[in-house]
Short mmCIF file of C-alpha atoms in Angstrom, two decimals:
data_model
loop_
_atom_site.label_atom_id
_atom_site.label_comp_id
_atom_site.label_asym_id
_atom_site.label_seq_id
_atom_site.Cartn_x
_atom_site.Cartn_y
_atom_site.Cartn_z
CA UNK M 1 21.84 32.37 -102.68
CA UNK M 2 23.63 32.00 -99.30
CA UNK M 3 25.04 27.98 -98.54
CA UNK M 4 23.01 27.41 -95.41
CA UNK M 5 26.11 26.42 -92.66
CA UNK M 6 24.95 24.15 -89.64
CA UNK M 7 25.35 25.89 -85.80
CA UNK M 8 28.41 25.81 -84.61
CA UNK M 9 27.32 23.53 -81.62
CA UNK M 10 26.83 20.70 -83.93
CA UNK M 11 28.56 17.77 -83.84
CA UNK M 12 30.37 17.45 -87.48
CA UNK M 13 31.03 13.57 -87.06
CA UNK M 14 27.16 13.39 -86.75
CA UNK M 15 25.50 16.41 -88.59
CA UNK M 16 26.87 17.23 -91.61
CA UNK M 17 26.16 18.58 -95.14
CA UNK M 18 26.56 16.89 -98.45
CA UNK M 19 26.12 18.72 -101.61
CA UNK M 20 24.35 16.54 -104.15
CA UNK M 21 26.97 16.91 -106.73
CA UNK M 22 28.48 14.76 -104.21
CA UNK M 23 26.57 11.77 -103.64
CA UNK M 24 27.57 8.69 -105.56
CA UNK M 25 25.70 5.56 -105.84
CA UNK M 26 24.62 5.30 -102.09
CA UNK M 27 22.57 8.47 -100.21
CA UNK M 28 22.74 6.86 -97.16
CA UNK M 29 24.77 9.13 -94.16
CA UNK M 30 27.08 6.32 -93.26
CA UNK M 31 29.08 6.40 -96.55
CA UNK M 32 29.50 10.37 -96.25
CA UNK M 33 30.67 10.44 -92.92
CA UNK M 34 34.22 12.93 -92.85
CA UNK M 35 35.99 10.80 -90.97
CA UNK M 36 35.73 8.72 -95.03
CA UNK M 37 37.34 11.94 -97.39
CA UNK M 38 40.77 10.52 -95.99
CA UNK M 39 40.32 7.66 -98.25
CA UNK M 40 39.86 10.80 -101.61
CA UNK M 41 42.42 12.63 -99.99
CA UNK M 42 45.73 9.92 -100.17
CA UNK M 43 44.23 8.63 -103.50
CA UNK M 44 44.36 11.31 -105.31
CA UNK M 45 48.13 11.57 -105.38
CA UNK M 46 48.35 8.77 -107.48
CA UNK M 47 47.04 6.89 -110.44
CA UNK M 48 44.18 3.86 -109.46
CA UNK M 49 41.95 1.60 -111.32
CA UNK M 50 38.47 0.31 -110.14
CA UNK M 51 38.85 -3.45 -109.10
CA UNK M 52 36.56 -4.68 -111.87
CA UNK M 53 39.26 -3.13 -114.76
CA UNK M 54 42.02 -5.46 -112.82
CA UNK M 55 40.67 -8.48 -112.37
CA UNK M 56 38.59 -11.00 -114.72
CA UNK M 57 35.63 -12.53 -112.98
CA UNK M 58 34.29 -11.36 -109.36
CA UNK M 59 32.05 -13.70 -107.64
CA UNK M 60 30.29 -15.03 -104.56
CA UNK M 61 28.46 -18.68 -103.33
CA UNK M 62 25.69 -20.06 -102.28
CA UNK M 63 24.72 -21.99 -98.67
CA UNK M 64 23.17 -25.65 -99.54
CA UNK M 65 20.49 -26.26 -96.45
CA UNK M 66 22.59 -27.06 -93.40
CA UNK M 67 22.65 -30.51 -92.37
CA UNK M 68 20.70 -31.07 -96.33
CA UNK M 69 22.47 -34.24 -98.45
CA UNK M 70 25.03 -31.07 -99.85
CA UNK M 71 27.72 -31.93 -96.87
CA UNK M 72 29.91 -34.60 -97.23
CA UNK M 73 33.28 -35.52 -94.86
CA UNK M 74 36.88 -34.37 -96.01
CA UNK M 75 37.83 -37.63 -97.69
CA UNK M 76 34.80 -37.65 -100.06
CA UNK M 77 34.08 -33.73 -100.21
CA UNK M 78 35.19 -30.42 -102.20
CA UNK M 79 36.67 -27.84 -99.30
CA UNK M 80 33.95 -25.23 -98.79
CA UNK M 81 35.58 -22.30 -97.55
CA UNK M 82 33.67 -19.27 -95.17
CA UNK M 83 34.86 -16.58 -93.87
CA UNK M 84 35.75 -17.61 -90.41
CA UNK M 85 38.47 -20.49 -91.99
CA UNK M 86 41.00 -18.17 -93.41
CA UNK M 87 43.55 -16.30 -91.43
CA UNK M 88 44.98 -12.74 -92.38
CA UNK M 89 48.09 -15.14 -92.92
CA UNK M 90 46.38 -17.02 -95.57
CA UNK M 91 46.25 -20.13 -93.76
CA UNK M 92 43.40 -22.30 -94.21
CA UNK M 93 42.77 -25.12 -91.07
CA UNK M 94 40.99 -28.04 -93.44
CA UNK M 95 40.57 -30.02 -90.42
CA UNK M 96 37.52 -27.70 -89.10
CA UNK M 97 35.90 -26.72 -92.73
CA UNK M 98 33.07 -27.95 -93.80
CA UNK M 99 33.09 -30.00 -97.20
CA UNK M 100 30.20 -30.36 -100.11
CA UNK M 101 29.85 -33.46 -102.23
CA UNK M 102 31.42 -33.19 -105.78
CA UNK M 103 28.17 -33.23 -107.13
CA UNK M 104 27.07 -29.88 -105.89
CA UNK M 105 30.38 -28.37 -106.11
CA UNK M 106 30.20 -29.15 -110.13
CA UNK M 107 26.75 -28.85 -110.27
CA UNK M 108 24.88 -25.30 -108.83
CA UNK M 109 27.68 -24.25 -107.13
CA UNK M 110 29.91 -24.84 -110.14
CA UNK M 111 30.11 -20.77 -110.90
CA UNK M 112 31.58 -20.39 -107.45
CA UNK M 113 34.53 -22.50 -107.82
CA UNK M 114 38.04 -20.83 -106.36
CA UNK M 115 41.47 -21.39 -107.78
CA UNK M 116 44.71 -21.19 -106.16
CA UNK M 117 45.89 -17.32 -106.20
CA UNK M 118 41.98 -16.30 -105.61
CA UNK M 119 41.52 -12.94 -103.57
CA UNK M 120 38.93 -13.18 -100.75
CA UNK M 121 37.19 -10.43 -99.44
CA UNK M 122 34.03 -11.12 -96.56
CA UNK M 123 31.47 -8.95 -97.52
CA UNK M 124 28.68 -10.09 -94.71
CA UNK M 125 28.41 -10.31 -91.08
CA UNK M 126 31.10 -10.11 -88.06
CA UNK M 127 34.20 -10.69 -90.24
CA UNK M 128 33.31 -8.49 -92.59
CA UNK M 129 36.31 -6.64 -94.81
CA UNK M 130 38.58 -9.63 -93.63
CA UNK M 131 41.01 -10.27 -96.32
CA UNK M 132 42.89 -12.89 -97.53
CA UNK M 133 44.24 -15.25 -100.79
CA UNK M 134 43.65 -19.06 -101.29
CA UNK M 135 46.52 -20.38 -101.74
CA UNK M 136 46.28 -24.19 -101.91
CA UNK M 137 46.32 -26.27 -105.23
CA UNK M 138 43.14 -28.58 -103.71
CA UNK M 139 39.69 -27.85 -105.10
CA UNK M 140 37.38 -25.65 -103.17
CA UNK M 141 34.20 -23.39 -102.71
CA UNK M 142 32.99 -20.61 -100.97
CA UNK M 143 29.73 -19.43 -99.45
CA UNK M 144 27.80 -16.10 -99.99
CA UNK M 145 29.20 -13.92 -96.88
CA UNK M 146 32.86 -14.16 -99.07
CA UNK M 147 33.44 -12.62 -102.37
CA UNK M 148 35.83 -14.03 -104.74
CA UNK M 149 38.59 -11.96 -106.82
CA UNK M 150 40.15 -13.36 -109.78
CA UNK M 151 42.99 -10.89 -110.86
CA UNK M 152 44.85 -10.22 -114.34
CA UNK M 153 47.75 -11.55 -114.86
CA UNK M 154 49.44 -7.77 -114.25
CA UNK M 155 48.32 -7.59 -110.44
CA UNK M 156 49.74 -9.70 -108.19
CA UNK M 157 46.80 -11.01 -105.66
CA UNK M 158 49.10 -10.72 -102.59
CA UNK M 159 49.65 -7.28 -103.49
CA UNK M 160 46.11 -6.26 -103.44
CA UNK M 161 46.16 -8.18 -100.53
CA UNK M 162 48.35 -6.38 -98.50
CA UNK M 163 47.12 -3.25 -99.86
CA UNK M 164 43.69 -4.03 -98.35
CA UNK M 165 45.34 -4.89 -94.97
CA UNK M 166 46.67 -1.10 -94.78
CA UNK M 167 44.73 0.92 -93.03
CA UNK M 168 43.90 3.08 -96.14
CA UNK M 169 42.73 -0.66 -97.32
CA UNK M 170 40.04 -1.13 -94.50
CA UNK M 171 38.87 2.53 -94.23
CA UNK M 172 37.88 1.95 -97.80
CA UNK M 173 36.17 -1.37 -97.09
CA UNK M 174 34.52 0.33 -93.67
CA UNK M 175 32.92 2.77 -95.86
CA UNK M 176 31.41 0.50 -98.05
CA UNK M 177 29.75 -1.94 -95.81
CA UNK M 178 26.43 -1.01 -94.43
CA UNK M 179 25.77 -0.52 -90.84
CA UNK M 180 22.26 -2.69 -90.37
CA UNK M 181 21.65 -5.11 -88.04
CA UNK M 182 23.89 -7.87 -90.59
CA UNK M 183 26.48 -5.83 -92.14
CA UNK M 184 26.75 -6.59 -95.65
CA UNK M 185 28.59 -4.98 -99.04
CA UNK M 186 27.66 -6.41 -102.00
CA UNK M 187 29.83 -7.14 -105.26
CA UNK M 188 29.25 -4.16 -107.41
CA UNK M 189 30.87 -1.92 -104.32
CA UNK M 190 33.20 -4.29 -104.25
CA UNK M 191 33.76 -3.79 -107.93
CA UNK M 192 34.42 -0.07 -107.74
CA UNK M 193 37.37 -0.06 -105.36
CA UNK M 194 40.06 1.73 -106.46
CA UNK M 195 43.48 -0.34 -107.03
CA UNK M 196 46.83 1.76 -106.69
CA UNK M 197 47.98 1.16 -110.61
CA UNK M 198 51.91 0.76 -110.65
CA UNK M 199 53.88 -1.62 -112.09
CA UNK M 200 54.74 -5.38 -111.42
CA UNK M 201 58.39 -4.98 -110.28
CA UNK M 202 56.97 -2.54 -107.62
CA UNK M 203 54.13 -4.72 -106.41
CA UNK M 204 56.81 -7.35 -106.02
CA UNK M 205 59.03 -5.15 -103.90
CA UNK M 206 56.21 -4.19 -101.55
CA UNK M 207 55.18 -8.14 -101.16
CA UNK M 208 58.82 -9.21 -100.90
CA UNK M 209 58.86 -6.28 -98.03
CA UNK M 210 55.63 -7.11 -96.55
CA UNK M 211 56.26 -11.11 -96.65
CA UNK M 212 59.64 -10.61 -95.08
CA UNK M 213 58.52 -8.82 -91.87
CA UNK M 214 55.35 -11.73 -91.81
CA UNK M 215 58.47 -13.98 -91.12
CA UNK M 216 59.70 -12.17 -87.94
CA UNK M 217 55.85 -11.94 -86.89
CA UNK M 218 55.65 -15.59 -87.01
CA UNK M 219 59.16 -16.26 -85.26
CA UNK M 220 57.92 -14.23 -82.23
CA UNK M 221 54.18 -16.30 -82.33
CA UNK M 222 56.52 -19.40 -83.05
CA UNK M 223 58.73 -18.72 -79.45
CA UNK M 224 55.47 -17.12 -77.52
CA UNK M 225 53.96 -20.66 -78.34
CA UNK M 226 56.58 -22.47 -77.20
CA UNK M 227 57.16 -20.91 -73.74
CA UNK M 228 53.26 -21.53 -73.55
CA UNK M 229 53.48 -24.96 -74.59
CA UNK M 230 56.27 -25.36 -72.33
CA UNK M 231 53.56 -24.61 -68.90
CA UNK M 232 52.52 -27.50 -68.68
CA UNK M 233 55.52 -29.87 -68.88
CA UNK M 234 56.79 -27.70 -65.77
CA UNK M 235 54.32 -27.51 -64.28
CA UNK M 236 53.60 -31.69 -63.78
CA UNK M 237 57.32 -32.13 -63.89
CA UNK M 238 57.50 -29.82 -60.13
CA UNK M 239 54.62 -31.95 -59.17
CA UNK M 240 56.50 -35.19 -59.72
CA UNK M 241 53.66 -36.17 -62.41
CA UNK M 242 54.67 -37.99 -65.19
CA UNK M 243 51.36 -38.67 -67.47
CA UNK M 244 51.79 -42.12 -69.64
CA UNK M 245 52.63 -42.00 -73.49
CA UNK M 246 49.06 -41.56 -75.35
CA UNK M 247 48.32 -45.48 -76.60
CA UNK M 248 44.85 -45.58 -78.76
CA UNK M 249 46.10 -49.46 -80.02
CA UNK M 250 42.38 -51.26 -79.49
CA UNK M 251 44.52 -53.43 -76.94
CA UNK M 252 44.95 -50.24 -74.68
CA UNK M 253 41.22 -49.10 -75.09
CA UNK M 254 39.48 -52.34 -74.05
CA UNK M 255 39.18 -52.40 -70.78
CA UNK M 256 37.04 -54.03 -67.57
CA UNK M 257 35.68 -52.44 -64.39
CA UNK M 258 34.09 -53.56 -61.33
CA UNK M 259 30.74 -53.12 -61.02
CA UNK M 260 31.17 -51.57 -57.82
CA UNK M 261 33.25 -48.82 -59.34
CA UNK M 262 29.92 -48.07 -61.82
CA UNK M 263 27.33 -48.73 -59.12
CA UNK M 264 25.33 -45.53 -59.23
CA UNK M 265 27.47 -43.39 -61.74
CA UNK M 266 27.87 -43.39 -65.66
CA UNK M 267 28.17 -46.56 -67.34
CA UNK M 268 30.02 -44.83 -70.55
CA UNK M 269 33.73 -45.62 -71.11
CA UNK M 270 35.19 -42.84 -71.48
CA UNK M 271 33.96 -41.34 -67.76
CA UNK M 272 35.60 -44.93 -66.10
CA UNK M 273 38.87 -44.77 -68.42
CA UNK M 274 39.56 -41.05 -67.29
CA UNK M 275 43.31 -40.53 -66.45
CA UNK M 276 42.83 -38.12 -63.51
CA UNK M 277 44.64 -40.74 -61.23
CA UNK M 278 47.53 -40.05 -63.20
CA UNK M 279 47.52 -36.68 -61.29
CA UNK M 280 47.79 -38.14 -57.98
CA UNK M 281 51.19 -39.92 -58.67
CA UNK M 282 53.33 -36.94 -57.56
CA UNK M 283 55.06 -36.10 -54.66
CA UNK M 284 52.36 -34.30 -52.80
CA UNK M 285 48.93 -35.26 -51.13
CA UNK M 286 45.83 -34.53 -53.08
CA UNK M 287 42.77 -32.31 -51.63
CA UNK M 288 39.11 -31.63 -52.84
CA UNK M 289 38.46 -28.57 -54.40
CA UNK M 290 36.09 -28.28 -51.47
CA UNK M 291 38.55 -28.38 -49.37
CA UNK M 292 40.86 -25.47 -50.33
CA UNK M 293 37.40 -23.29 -51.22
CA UNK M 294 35.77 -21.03 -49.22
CA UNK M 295 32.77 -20.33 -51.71
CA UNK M 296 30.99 -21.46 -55.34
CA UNK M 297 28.65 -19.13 -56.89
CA UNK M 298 27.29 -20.18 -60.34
CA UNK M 299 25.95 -16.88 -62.28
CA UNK M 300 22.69 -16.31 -64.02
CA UNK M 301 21.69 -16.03 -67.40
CA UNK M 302 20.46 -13.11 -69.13
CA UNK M 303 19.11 -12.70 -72.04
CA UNK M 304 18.49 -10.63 -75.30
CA UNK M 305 16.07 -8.30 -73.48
CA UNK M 306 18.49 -7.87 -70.38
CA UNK M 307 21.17 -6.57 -71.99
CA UNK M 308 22.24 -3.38 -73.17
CA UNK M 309 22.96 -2.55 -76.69
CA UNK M 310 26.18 -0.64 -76.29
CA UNK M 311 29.01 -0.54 -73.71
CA UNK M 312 27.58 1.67 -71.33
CA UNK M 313 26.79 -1.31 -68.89
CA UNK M 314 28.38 -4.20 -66.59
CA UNK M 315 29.88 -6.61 -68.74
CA UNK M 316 28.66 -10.25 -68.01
CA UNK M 317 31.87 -12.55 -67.92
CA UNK M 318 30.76 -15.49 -70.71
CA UNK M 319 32.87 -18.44 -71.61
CA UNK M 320 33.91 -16.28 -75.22
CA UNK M 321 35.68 -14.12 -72.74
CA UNK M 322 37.99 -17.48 -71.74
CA UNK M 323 40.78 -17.97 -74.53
CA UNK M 324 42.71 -21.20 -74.87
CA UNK M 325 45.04 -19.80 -72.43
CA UNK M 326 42.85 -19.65 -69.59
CA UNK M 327 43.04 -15.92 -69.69
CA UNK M 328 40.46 -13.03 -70.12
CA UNK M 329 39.59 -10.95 -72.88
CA UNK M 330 37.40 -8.55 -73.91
CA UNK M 331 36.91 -8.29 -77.77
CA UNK M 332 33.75 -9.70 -77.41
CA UNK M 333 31.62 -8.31 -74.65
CA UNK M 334 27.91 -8.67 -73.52
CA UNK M 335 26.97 -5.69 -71.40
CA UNK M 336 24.30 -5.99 -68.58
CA UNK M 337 22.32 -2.46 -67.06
CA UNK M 338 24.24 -0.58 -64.29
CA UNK M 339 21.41 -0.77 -61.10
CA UNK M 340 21.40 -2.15 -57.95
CA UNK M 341 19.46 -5.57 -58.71
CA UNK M 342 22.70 -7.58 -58.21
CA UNK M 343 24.31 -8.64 -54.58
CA UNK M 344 27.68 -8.57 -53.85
CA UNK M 345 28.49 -12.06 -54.61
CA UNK M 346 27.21 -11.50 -57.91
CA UNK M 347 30.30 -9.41 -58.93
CA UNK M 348 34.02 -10.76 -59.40
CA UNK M 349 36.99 -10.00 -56.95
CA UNK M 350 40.39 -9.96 -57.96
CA UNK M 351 42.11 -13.99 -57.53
CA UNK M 352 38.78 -15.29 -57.54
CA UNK M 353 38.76 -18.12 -60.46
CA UNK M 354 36.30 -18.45 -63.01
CA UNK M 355 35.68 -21.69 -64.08
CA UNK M 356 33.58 -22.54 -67.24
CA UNK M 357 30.79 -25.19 -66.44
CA UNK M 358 29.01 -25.67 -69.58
CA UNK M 359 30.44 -25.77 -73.11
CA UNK M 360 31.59 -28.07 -75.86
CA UNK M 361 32.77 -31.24 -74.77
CA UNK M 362 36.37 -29.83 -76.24
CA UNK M 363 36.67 -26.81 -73.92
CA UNK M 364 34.42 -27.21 -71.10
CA UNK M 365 36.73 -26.65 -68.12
CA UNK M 366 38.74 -23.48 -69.62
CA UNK M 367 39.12 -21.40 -66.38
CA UNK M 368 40.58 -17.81 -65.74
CA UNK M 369 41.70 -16.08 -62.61
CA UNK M 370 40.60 -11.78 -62.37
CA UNK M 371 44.17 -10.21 -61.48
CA UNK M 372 43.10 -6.45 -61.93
CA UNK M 373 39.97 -5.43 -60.06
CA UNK M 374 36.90 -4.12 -62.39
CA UNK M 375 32.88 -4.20 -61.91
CA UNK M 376 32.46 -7.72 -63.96
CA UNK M 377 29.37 -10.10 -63.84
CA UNK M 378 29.57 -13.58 -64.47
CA UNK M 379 26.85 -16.07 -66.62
CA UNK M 380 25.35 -19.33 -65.43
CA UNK M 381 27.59 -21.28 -67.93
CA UNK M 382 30.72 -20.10 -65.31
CA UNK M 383 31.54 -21.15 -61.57
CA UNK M 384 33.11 -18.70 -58.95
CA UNK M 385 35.46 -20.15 -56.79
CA UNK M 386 36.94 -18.02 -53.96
CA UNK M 387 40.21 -19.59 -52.64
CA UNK M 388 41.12 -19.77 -49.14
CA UNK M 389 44.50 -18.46 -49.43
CA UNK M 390 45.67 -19.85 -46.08
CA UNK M 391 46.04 -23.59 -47.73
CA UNK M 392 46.44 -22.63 -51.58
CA UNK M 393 47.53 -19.81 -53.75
CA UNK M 394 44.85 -18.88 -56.06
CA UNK M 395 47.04 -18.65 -59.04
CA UNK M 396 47.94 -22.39 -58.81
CA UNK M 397 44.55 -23.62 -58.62
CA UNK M 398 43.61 -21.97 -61.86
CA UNK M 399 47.06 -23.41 -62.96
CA UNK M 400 46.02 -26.79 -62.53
CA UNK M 401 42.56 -26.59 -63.68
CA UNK M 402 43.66 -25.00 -66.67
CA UNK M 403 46.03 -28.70 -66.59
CA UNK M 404 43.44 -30.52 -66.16
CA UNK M 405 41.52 -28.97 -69.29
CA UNK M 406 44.65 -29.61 -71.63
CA UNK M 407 44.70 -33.26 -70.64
CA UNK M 408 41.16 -33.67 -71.11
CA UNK M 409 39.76 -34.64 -67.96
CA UNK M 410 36.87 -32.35 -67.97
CA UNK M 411 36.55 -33.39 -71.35
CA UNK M 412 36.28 -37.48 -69.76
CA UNK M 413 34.28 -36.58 -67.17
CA UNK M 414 31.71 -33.88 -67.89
CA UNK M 415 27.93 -35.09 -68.55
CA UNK M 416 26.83 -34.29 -72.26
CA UNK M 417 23.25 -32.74 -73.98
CA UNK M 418 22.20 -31.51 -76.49
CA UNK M 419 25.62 -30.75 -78.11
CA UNK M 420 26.68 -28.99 -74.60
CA UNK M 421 29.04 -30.77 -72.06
CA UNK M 422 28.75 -29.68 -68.27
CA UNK M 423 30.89 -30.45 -65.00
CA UNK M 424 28.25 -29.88 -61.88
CA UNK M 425 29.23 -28.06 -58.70
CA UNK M 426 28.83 -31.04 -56.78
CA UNK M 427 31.63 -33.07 -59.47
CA UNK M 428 33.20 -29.98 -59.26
CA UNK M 429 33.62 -29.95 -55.14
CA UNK M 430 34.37 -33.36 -54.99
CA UNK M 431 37.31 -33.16 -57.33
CA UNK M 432 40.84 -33.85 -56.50
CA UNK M 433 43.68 -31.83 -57.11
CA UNK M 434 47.37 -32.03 -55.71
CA UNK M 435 48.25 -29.40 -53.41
CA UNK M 436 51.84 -28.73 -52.53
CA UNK M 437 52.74 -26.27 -49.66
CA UNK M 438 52.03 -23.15 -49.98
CA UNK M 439 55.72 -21.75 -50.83
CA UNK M 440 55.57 -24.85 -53.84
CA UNK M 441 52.62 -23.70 -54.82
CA UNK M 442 53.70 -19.47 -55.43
CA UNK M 443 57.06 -20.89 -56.57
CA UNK M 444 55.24 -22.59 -59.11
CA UNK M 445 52.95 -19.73 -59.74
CA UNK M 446 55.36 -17.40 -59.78
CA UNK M 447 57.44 -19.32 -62.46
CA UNK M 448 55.04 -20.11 -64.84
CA UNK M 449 53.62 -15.72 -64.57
CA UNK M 450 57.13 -14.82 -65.58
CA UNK M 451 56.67 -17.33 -68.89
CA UNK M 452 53.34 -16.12 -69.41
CA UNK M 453 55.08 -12.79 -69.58
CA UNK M 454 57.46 -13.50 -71.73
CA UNK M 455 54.73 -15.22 -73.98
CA UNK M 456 52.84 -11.71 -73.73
CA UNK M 457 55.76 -9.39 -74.91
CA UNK M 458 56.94 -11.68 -78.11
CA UNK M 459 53.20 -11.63 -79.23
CA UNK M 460 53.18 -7.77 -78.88
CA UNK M 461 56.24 -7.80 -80.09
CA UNK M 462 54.43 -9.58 -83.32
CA UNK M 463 51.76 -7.21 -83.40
CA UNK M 464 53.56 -4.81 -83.32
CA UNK M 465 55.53 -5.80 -86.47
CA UNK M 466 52.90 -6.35 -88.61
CA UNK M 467 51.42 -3.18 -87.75
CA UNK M 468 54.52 -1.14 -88.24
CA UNK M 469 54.64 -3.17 -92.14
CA UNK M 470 51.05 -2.06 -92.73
CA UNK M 471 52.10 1.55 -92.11
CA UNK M 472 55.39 0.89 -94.16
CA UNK M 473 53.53 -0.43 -97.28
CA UNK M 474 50.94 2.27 -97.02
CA UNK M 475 53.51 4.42 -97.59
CA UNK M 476 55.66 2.99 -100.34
CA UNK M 477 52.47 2.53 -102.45
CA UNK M 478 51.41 6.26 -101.64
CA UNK M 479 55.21 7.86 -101.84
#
């Protein structure tokens, strides 16, 4: 009998045919796809193991109720790891983890216990087929979006590690998550992923190789930072704004005021012990935000239902689009339809600043500036402000905004619900901000783009390296 072929006009990525000698396990298209046979193809040039014949337990958590009598603070608490607190670096922040009592950590939780030298794989949700290794001698858990990897003593974790980092290592991982609304692979695929088998002395060469060129990564991230960190010191030092030392002694933090200076206003302490007089010590006169603006738009929400499911659309500018830096990114996108509903205000122009009204008390404040023009919406939770360029450069507001953010004056300032923290337009207007004259102000600017810069090209530069080792490993394991 004749194979039946598929017409030619077909698109193979899409349509295809698998014979049913082929299918393994799964029937599902997904895991067939041919852009997948790469993963056969380099593997069958040398000798593998599945992951269960390497290792000696594989294992995932549980989630106690959120907010139950399971959650403890860091002093009293077991560590309770998820998939978001561990860094491709293997760096754990145990400042921002949440922590279980002891009692549940021994108790039902007790079978998902990790050790130092653990593998972690995520195997649900966003993060999913993020890798890394606990490293750290304290106790700890983990929920049930990670999976847990306890090797032989013949594999070295941060080999199979770095092996999962190639890109061999995440095409396998790809294939074996399932693309539903909440991505998810569970332990048994896990389980059957094939392990290059070679000996100890060579896993220890391609670690020792890998782990070297993590080094110069984090020497470039280590000077980016520091030219970063450097902004703001520059910037209040050309202003003539020295900010007192930090003093949290109990004689600095009780304090009086005048009840004409809380007549009408907040009555909390922290709003009346703000430190944004400490901005107006410099060498130049202070204006109102007002005063240097020509125009603040808020944006409007939209919803679930108002957006579109793929990238096809407008994308609405949200505070996730905001990074520490004050600058935008697009990772992370919510699209909104292409039609003619919106005005013209309702769109960005390039130098117009975006500053981010409502968020966590913590970043509420972060503000961007557009410098390359592109159809982009904005949300309610961010204010427009167009600049009028003939008394400030556009670039140095967002440069002292961005300032003010660092030193937490939004932070003293802003009005707080609900676990959100908001600055209004009106607080907004009415806020004072040094303004130097207008060749200050693009010296200024000027300066602290060609750091920025500089910042940029030794965190390529970092990229760059650890991409080149994932390549490089790829291919010693391979040959």
């Amino acid at each position: 009998m004749e194979q039946y072929k598929l017409p030619s006009h077909n698109n193979s990525d899409k349509v295809f045919i698998v014979n049913r000698s082929e299918l393994e396990g799964r029937i599902d298209p997904y895991f067939f796809k041919k852009e997948f046979d790469v993963i056969s193809d380099k593997l069958s040039h040398i000798e593998t193991l599945p992951l269960k014949k390497v290792s000696v337990k594989i294992f995932s958590g549980i989630t106690p109720l959120s907010g139950g009598d399971s959650y403890t603070d860091r002093e009293n608490g077991i560590a309770f790891i998820r998939s978001g607190d561990y860094s491709e670096d293997n760096i754990i922040d145990f400042s921002s983890t949440n922590y279980i009592t002891t009692s549940v950590h021994n108790g039902i939780m007790s079978s998902s216990k990790i050790k130092k030298g653990d593998l972690l794989i995520a195997i649900v949700g966003a993060t999913i087929g993020k890798v890394g290794i606990y490293n750290y001698d304290e106790e700890a858990n983990i929920n049930q979006a990670i999976c847990a990897i306890r090797l032989k003593e013949q594999f070295i974790p941060e080999f199979i590690h770095i092996y999962l980092l190639t890109a061999l290592g995440q095409k396998i991982l790809d294939r074996l998550k399932r693309p539903v609304a909440r991505a998810n692979i569970n332990l048994e695929e896990i389980s059957s992923i094939q392990i290059p088998q070679i000996t100890r002395t060579r896993q220890k060469e391609v670690v020792d190789f890998y782990y070297n060129k993590i080094d110069l990564k984090q020497q470039k991230e280590a000077e980016a930072k520091a030219l970063l960190d450097s902004i703001d010191n520059y910037l209040l030092g050309e202003l003539g704004i020295t900010l007192p030392e930090k003093d949290d002694s109990l004689q600095k933090r009780v304090f009086t005021a005048q009840f004409s200076e809380i007549g009408g206003g907040r009555l909390d302490p922290l709003s009346l012990k703000n430190n944004i007089s400490d901005f107006l010590t410099g060498k130049y006169k202070e204006k109102k935000i007002k005063e240097i603006a020509l125009n603040f738009k808020s944006g409007f929400g939209a919803g679930k239902q108002d957006q579109v499911l793929d990238d096809s659309g407008i994308i609405q500018i949200r505070p996730t689009n905001i990074d520490e830096q004050g600058t935008l990114k697009f990772d992370k996108n919510v699209y909104l339809p292409v039609d003619n509903s919106y005005n013209g205000s309702d769109f960005i122009n390039v130098d117009d600043i975006l500053f981010n009204n409502t968020n966590s008390q913590e970043w509420v404040g972060k503000t961007a500036i557009l410098k390359e023009q592109q159809q982009l919406l904005f949300s309610n939770h961010i204010t427009k402000i167009v600049v009028n360029k003939e008394v400030a450069v556009p670039d140095y507001i967002w440069l002292i905004l961005n300032s003010y953010q660092k030193n937490k004056i939004f932070y003293s300032i802003c009005t707080n619900w609900n676990n959100q923290s908001g600055v209004g337009l009106d607080l907004l207007r009415s806020l004072p901000i040094p303004i130097p004259p207008l060749e200050k102000q693009n010296e200024i600017a000027q300066h602290i783009q060609s750091l920025r810069e500089q910042a940029k090209q030794l965190q390529n530069d970092a990229k760059a390296i650890l991409e080149q080792a994932k390549k490089d490993v790829e291919q010693m394991i391979l040959g």
